[in-house]
Coordinates of C-alpha atoms in Angstrom, one line a residue:
Chain A
M1 CA -46.5 84.1 33.1
G2 CA -43.4 82.3 32.0
F3 CA -42.9 78.5 32.3
S4 CA -41.5 77.5 35.7
K5 CA -41.6 74.5 38.0
S6 CA -44.2 76.3 40.1
I7 CA -46.6 77.0 37.2
L8 CA -49.1 74.4 38.5
Q9 CA -49.3 75.8 42.0
L10 CA -52.9 76.3 43.0
D11 CA -54.5 78.5 45.6
P12 CA -56.1 75.4 47.1
A13 CA -58.4 77.3 49.4
A14 CA -59.9 79.4 46.6
E15 CA -60.1 76.4 44.3
A16 CA -61.8 74.2 46.9
D17 CA -64.4 77.0 47.7
R18 CA -65.1 77.4 44.0
L19 CA -65.5 73.7 43.5
V20 CA -67.9 73.4 46.5
R21 CA -70.1 76.2 45.1
S22 CA -70.0 74.6 41.6
L23 CA -70.9 71.2 43.0
K24 CA -74.0 72.6 44.6
E25 CA -75.0 74.4 41.5
A26 CA -74.4 71.4 39.3
V27 CA -76.1 68.8 41.4
Q28 CA -79.0 70.8 42.8
G29 CA -79.4 73.5 40.2
L30 CA -78.5 72.0 36.8
L31 CA -79.2 68.3 37.4
R32 CA -81.9 68.8 40.1
R33 CA -80.7 65.8 42.2
H34 CA -80.9 65.8 45.9
G35 CA -77.4 64.7 46.8
A36 CA -74.2 63.0 45.7
V37 CA -73.0 59.4 45.2
V38 CA -69.2 58.9 45.3
G39 CA -67.2 55.7 44.7
I40 CA -64.4 55.7 47.3
S41 CA -61.3 53.6 46.6
G42 CA -58.9 54.6 49.3
G43 CA -57.0 56.7 46.7
V44 CA -56.4 60.4 46.6
D45 CA -58.8 61.4 43.8
S46 CA -61.9 59.9 45.4
A47 CA -60.8 61.2 48.8
V48 CA -60.7 64.7 47.5
V49 CA -64.1 64.4 45.8
L50 CA -65.6 63.0 49.0
C51 CA -64.1 65.9 51.0
L52 CA -65.5 68.4 48.6
C53 CA -68.9 66.7 48.7
A54 CA -68.8 66.8 52.5
R55 CA -68.4 70.6 52.3
A56 CA -71.1 71.0 49.7
F57 CA -73.8 68.7 51.0
D58 CA -75.2 67.6 54.3
A59 CA -73.8 64.1 55.2
S60 CA -77.3 62.7 54.9
K61 CA -77.2 63.7 51.2
I62 CA -74.0 61.7 50.4
V63 CA -73.6 58.1 49.7
A64 CA -70.0 56.9 49.7
V65 CA -69.7 53.5 48.1
M66 CA -66.7 51.1 48.5
M67 CA -66.6 48.6 45.7
P68 CA -63.8 46.1 46.2
D69 CA -63.5 42.8 44.4
K70 CA -61.5 39.7 45.2
D71 CA -58.3 41.3 43.6
S72 CA -58.5 44.4 45.7
N73 CA -55.9 45.4 48.3
P74 CA -57.8 45.1 51.7
Q75 CA -55.9 48.2 52.8
S76 CA -57.8 50.3 50.3
E77 CA -61.2 49.4 51.9
K78 CA -59.8 50.4 55.4
L79 CA -58.5 53.7 54.1
A80 CA -61.8 54.5 52.3
R81 CA -63.8 53.5 55.4
D82 CA -61.7 55.7 57.7
L83 CA -62.0 58.6 55.4
A84 CA -65.7 58.4 55.1
R85 CA -66.1 58.4 58.8
E86 CA -63.8 61.4 59.1
C87 CA -66.2 63.1 56.6
G88 CA -69.2 62.1 58.8
V89 CA -70.5 59.8 56.1
N90 CA -71.5 56.2 56.6
P91 CA -69.7 54.2 54.0
V92 CA -71.6 51.6 52.0
L93 CA -69.8 48.3 51.1
E94 CA -70.7 46.8 47.8
N95 CA -68.4 43.9 47.0
V96 CA -68.6 43.4 43.2
T97 CA -66.9 40.0 43.0
A98 CA -70.1 38.1 42.4
A99 CA -71.2 40.5 39.7
L100 CA -67.8 40.1 38.0
E101 CA -67.9 36.3 38.2
G102 CA -71.3 36.6 36.6
F103 CA -69.8 38.6 33.7
G104 CA -67.0 36.1 33.4
C105 CA -64.5 38.8 34.1
Y106 CA -61.9 36.6 35.9
R107 CA -62.4 33.6 33.7
R108 CA -62.0 35.5 30.5
R109 CA -59.0 37.5 31.8
D110 CA -57.2 34.4 33.2
E111 CA -57.8 32.4 30.0
A112 CA -55.9 35.1 28.0
I113 CA -53.2 35.3 30.6
R114 CA -52.7 31.5 30.6
Q115 CA -52.3 31.5 26.8
V116 CA -49.2 33.7 27.3
A117 CA -48.1 32.3 30.7
P118 CA -49.3 28.7 31.1
E119 CA -47.9 28.5 34.7
Y120 CA -50.3 31.2 35.8
E121 CA -52.7 29.8 38.4
P122 CA -54.5 32.4 40.6
G123 CA -55.6 29.7 43.0
R124 CA -51.9 28.9 43.8
G125 CA -51.1 32.5 44.5
F126 CA -50.0 33.7 41.1
K127 CA -50.8 37.3 40.3
A128 CA -50.6 39.3 37.1
K129 CA -50.6 42.8 35.7
I130 CA -49.9 44.5 32.4
V131 CA -47.5 47.4 32.2
L132 CA -45.9 49.8 29.8
P133 CA -42.2 50.4 29.4
Q134 CA -41.0 52.8 32.1
N135 CA -38.1 54.4 30.4
L136 CA -40.0 57.0 28.5
L137 CA -37.5 59.8 28.8
Q138 CA -34.5 57.6 28.0
E139 CA -35.7 55.7 25.0
N140 CA -38.3 56.2 22.2
T141 CA -40.2 53.1 23.4
L142 CA -43.8 52.9 22.2
N143 CA -46.9 52.2 24.3
V144 CA -46.9 48.5 23.9
F145 CA -47.9 46.5 26.9
S146 CA -46.1 43.6 28.6
L147 CA -47.6 40.9 30.8
V148 CA -46.0 40.6 34.3
I149 CA -46.5 37.4 36.2
V150 CA -45.8 37.4 39.9
D151 CA -45.3 33.9 41.3
P152 CA -46.2 32.8 44.8
D153 CA -42.7 33.6 46.0
G154 CA -42.9 37.2 44.7
R155 CA -40.7 36.7 41.7
E156 CA -41.7 38.7 38.6
R157 CA -41.5 37.5 35.0
S158 CA -42.2 39.9 32.1
L159 CA -43.5 38.5 28.8
P160 CA -44.4 40.1 25.5
L161 CA -48.2 40.4 25.1
P162 CA -49.7 39.6 21.7
A163 CA -52.5 41.8 20.5
R164 CA -55.3 39.3 20.8
Q165 CA -54.5 38.3 24.4
F166 CA -54.0 42.0 25.3
L167 CA -57.4 42.9 24.0
Q168 CA -59.0 40.0 25.9
I169 CA -57.3 40.9 29.2
V170 CA -58.3 44.6 28.9
A171 CA -61.9 43.8 27.7
A172 CA -62.4 41.4 30.6
S173 CA -60.8 43.7 33.2
N174 CA -63.0 46.6 32.1
F175 CA -66.0 44.8 33.5
K176 CA -64.6 46.0 36.9
Q177 CA -65.1 49.7 36.1
R178 CA -68.4 49.1 34.4
A179 CA -69.7 47.0 37.4
R180 CA -68.6 49.9 39.7
M181 CA -70.5 52.4 37.5
A182 CA -73.6 50.3 37.5
T183 CA -73.4 50.0 41.3
L184 CA -73.0 53.8 41.7
Y185 CA -76.0 54.4 39.5
Y186 CA -78.1 52.0 41.6
H187 CA -77.5 54.2 44.6
A188 CA -77.9 57.4 42.6
E189 CA -81.3 56.3 41.3
L190 CA -82.3 54.8 44.7
H191 CA -81.9 58.3 46.4
N192 CA -82.4 60.6 43.4
F193 CA -78.7 61.7 43.7
A194 CA -76.1 62.4 41.1
V195 CA -72.9 60.4 40.5
I196 CA -69.8 62.5 41.1
G197 CA -66.8 61.2 39.2
T198 CA -63.2 61.2 40.4
A199 CA -61.2 61.4 37.2
N200 CA -58.6 64.0 37.0
K201 CA -57.3 65.8 33.9
N202 CA -54.5 63.3 33.4
E203 CA -56.9 60.4 33.3
H204 CA -59.5 62.2 31.1
D205 CA -57.3 63.8 28.5
Q206 CA -54.8 61.0 28.1
G207 CA -57.5 58.4 28.0
F208 CA -56.8 56.5 31.2
F209 CA -60.4 55.5 31.9
V210 CA -63.0 53.0 30.7
K211 CA -65.7 54.3 28.4
Y212 CA -69.1 53.9 30.2
G213 CA -67.1 52.6 33.2
D214 CA -65.4 55.1 35.5
A215 CA -66.2 57.8 33.0
G216 CA -69.9 57.1 33.4
V217 CA -70.7 59.9 35.8
D218 CA -72.8 63.1 36.0
V219 CA -70.2 65.6 37.3
T220 CA -66.5 65.5 37.1
P221 CA -65.1 68.1 39.5
L222 CA -61.5 67.2 39.1
G223 CA -61.5 66.9 35.3
H224 CA -59.6 70.1 34.8
L225 CA -56.9 69.5 37.5
Y226 CA -53.5 67.9 36.9
K227 CA -52.7 65.1 39.3
T228 CA -50.2 67.2 41.2
Q229 CA -52.9 69.8 41.7
V230 CA -55.2 67.2 43.1
Y231 CA -52.5 66.4 45.7
Q232 CA -52.4 70.1 46.6
L233 CA -56.2 70.1 47.2
A234 CA -55.8 66.9 49.2
A235 CA -53.3 68.4 51.5
Y236 CA -55.5 71.5 52.0
L237 CA -58.7 69.5 52.6
G238 CA -56.9 67.3 55.2
V239 CA -56.9 64.0 53.3
P240 CA -54.9 61.7 55.6
E241 CA -51.3 61.2 54.9
A242 CA -51.8 57.5 54.5
I243 CA -53.9 58.1 51.4
R244 CA -51.8 61.0 50.0
S245 CA -48.6 58.9 50.3
R246 CA -49.9 55.8 48.5
P247 CA -48.8 55.2 44.9
P248 CA -51.9 55.8 42.8
T249 CA -53.4 52.6 41.4
S250 CA -56.5 51.7 39.3
D251 CA -57.2 48.7 41.5
T252 CA -57.8 46.6 38.5
Y253 CA -55.1 43.8 38.4
S254 CA -54.3 41.2 41.0
A255 CA -50.6 42.2 41.2
P256 CA -50.0 45.6 42.7
C257 CA -49.8 48.0 39.7
T258 CA -49.3 51.7 39.9
E259 CA -50.9 54.2 37.4
Q260 CA -47.3 55.1 36.3
E261 CA -46.5 51.4 35.5
F262 CA -49.8 50.8 33.8
F263 CA -50.2 54.0 31.8
F264 CA -48.5 57.2 32.4
R265 CA -44.8 56.1 32.3
L266 CA -43.5 59.1 34.2
P267 CA -43.7 60.4 37.8
F268 CA -46.6 62.9 38.0
E269 CA -44.3 65.7 39.2
T270 CA -42.4 65.5 35.9
M271 CA -45.3 64.6 33.6
D272 CA -47.6 67.3 34.7
L273 CA -45.1 70.1 34.0
L274 CA -44.1 68.6 30.6
W275 CA -47.7 68.2 29.7
Y276 CA -48.6 71.7 30.7
A277 CA -45.7 73.0 28.6
Q278 CA -46.9 71.0 25.6
E279 CA -50.5 72.2 26.0
H280 CA -49.4 75.8 26.2
D281 CA -46.9 75.6 23.3
V282 CA -43.8 76.3 25.4
P283 CA -40.8 75.6 23.2
A284 CA -39.0 72.3 24.1
A285 CA -35.7 74.1 24.5
E286 CA -37.2 76.4 27.2
V287 CA -38.9 73.5 28.9
A288 CA -35.6 71.5 28.9
A289 CA -33.7 74.4 30.5
V290 CA -36.3 74.9 33.3
M291 CA -36.7 71.1 34.0
G292 CA -33.0 70.3 33.7
L293 CA -33.6 67.7 31.0
P294 CA -32.1 67.1 27.6
E295 CA -34.3 68.6 24.9
A296 CA -34.6 65.2 23.2
Q297 CA -36.2 63.8 26.4
V298 CA -38.7 66.7 26.4
R299 CA -39.7 66.0 22.8
R300 CA -40.0 62.3 23.6
A301 CA -42.5 63.1 26.4
F302 CA -44.4 65.4 24.1
D303 CA -44.7 62.7 21.4
D304 CA -46.0 60.3 24.0
F305 CA -48.7 62.7 25.1
T306 CA -49.7 63.2 21.5
R307 CA -49.9 59.5 20.8
K308 CA -51.9 58.8 23.9
S309 CA -54.4 61.6 23.3
R310 CA -54.8 60.6 19.7
T311 CA -55.1 56.8 20.4
T312 CA -57.8 57.3 23.0
G313 CA -59.7 60.0 21.2
Y314 CA -62.7 57.8 20.5
L315 CA -63.1 57.2 24.2
R316 CA -64.0 60.8 24.7
L317 CA -66.5 61.0 21.9
P318 CA -70.2 60.8 22.6
P319 CA -72.2 58.4 20.4
L320 CA -72.2 59.7 16.9
R321 CA -75.6 60.4 15.4
L322 CA -75.7 59.6 11.7
N323 CA -78.4 62.1 10.9
G324 CA -76.7 63.7 7.9
R325 CA -75.8 66.9 9.8
N326 CA -72.6 65.6 11.3
K327 CA -69.6 65.1 9.1
V328 CA -68.3 61.6 9.7
S329 CA -64.6 61.6 8.8
S330 CA -62.3 58.6 8.6
A331 CA -59.3 60.9 9.3
P332 CA -57.3 60.0 12.4
F333 CA -58.2 61.8 15.6
P334 CA -56.5 65.2 16.1
A335 CA -53.9 65.4 18.8
S336 CA -56.4 66.6 21.3
T337 CA -59.8 65.2 20.6
A338 CA -61.1 66.7 23.8
R339 CA -60.6 70.2 22.3
A340 CA -61.9 69.1 18.9
V341 CA -65.3 67.8 20.0
A342 CA -67.8 70.6 19.7
P343 CA -69.6 71.4 23.0
G344 CA -73.3 70.6 23.1
G345 CA -72.9 67.6 20.8
P346 CA -75.5 64.9 20.5
C347 CA -74.9 63.5 23.9
P348 CA -74.1 65.7 26.9
K349 CA -70.6 65.2 28.3
P350 CA -69.8 65.2 32.0
Q351 CA -69.6 68.7 33.3
I352 CA -66.1 69.9 34.0
L353 CA -66.5 72.5 36.8
T354 CA -64.0 75.0 35.6
S355 CA -65.9 78.2 35.7
Chain B
M1 CA -43.4 41.9 -3.5
S2 CA -41.0 44.1 -1.5
I3 CA -41.0 44.1 2.3
E4 CA -42.2 47.7 2.1
N5 CA -45.1 46.7 -0.1
Q6 CA -46.2 43.9 2.1
I7 CA -46.1 46.1 5.2
Q8 CA -48.0 48.8 3.3
E9 CA -50.6 46.3 2.2
F10 CA -51.1 45.0 5.7
I11 CA -51.6 48.5 7.1
L12 CA -54.0 49.6 4.4
H13 CA -56.1 46.5 4.8
N14 CA -56.0 46.1 8.5
L15 CA -55.1 49.3 10.3
Y16 CA -56.0 52.3 8.2
F17 CA -59.8 52.4 7.9
A18 CA -60.2 54.8 5.0
D19 CA -61.1 54.2 1.3
N20 CA -59.0 55.4 -1.5
Q21 CA -56.1 56.3 0.7
S22 CA -52.4 56.1 -0.2
L23 CA -49.7 55.5 2.3
D24 CA -46.3 57.0 1.7
Y25 CA -43.4 54.8 2.8
H26 CA -41.9 57.6 4.7
A27 CA -45.1 59.0 6.3
S28 CA -44.6 59.2 10.1
F29 CA -47.1 57.0 11.9
L30 CA -46.9 59.4 14.9
E31 CA -47.5 62.6 12.9
T32 CA -50.3 61.2 10.8
G33 CA -51.9 59.0 13.4
I34 CA -52.2 56.1 10.9
V35 CA -51.0 53.5 13.4
D36 CA -51.7 53.7 17.1
S37 CA -50.3 51.6 19.9
M38 CA -52.7 48.7 19.2
G39 CA -51.6 48.9 15.6
V40 CA -48.0 48.6 16.6
M41 CA -48.9 45.4 18.5
E42 CA -50.6 44.1 15.3
L43 CA -47.6 45.1 13.2
V44 CA -45.3 43.2 15.6
A45 CA -47.5 40.1 15.1
F46 CA -47.5 40.7 11.3
I47 CA -43.8 41.0 10.7
E48 CA -43.1 38.0 13.0
S49 CA -45.6 35.9 11.0
A50 CA -44.9 37.2 7.5
F51 CA -41.1 37.4 7.7
G52 CA -40.3 34.9 10.5
V53 CA -38.4 37.5 12.6
T54 CA -38.6 37.8 16.4
T55 CA -39.1 41.2 17.9
L56 CA -37.7 41.9 21.4
P57 CA -39.6 44.4 23.6
Q58 CA -36.7 46.8 23.6
E59 CA -36.8 46.9 19.8
I60 CA -40.4 48.2 19.7
V61 CA -39.2 51.8 19.5
V62 CA -40.0 54.8 17.3
E63 CA -36.8 54.4 15.3
H64 CA -38.2 51.0 14.0
F65 CA -42.0 51.5 14.0
D66 CA -42.7 55.0 12.8
S67 CA -43.0 54.5 9.1
V68 CA -43.3 51.8 6.4
A69 CA -39.7 52.5 5.4
K70 CA -38.3 52.3 8.9
L71 CA -40.1 49.1 9.7
A72 CA -38.9 47.5 6.4
D73 CA -35.3 48.5 7.2
F74 CA -35.8 46.9 10.7
V75 CA -37.1 43.7 9.2
R76 CA -34.3 43.7 6.6
R77 CA -31.7 44.0 9.4
K78 CA -33.3 41.2 11.4
L79 CA -33.4 39.0 8.4
S80 CA -29.8 39.7 7.5
L81 CA -28.7 38.9 11.1
A82 CA -30.6 35.7 11.0
N83 CA -29.4 34.7 7.6
P84 CA -26.6 36.9 6.2
E85 CA -26.7 35.2 2.8
A86 CA -30.4 35.9 2.3
E87 CA -29.9 39.7 2.4
A88 CA -28.5 39.8 -1.1
K89 CA -31.6 38.1 -2.5
D90 CA -34.0 40.6 -0.8
V91 CA -35.7 43.0 -3.1
P92 CA -34.1 46.5 -2.8
A93 CA -36.1 49.1 -0.9
P94 CA -38.2 51.1 -3.4
T95 CA -38.1 54.9 -3.1
V96 CA -41.5 55.7 -4.4
S97 CA -44.7 55.0 -2.5
S98 CA -47.7 53.5 -4.2
A99 CA -51.4 54.0 -3.7
R100 CA -53.7 51.5 -2.2
P101 CA -54.9 49.3 -5.1

């Protein structure tokens, strides 16, 4: 089939049925667990996963966990709770603020922010986020983060972010995803259930996840689906419009921050098509003609995908066993480490339910 | 030591974790994967510290940060803008790369 704007169109009914069957096989057959634990955020990915689980398992075999912290948007909890009830599942609320305070998440993060923006005082209503340049198609900007401070009156100030402070902000913020993972596994072990992940193909392959955080799951049913395909499934499964129309967010920073701002740099409708084209070696000129974009912009997007995949390659690797049988190379990661890692390596990877 | 040489030394000692590697001045960071986005942030800090230049966010683009040679040219332009007379004293850009010592 030639490249077209409809190339990512799913048969959502067939795909949902297949995923429901695969979930049952994976959880009960392969993993021999009695049910599923899903972290629900009020976003579209976790909504789709919960809806799939509700078709695969009896409601008594599902634990849907909401894990807000003091930075979370309260609307997220309401949407998650409403969805769980629509699925016939009683949601469990686990506020992870105290755990994060114990880890020093907020203290360490805010210390780094104040080194760049001394006026930043969360107690007085200041909020913060880190973002990438948003002009990916127009300029050859690199993936270098800026710090955005939002003052109590809503005014935003963008500041260059030095490497050391960037690393501290990210390292501290990643406690959130790891605290959520630990909470999900508490419930999984409590009930002898499996943790069902919510990452989609964009997040997994481009590296928009936290190692041993939100990637710490047993099954990843959406790992082969582009974000726009997740939206197709969401519409088919009856995920409420209030969830489908929300800008996707990682729910990590105190200031509202979309996934496009934080990582992807393009609207999903554009990015998914360009990314599919690059993965399938569609010539840039052909892509440009179909998309109505200058060829230079298509190449810019291709380069960005390559950089992200390469930079985040180590996140997708299992622990390396230095037993003399594996060649340890110091060469940079190939463009797609996900393809380069041999299956059945030393540590089982989450199952992507593609077959 | 030329600007190219200083940048090359920084990369080889801080960003490129391989023994006995050489780094061609014109090798593309993107194509070779030598420097990732974290590395770019460290390069920004390095050139600001080593050469006293200030880098604006909109200047952190592939045209300036994709090879030793491109980055050295960028630094040279920034230096000449800051102090036009200093440009003549700068060591000319070498055309041959050197291996890591």
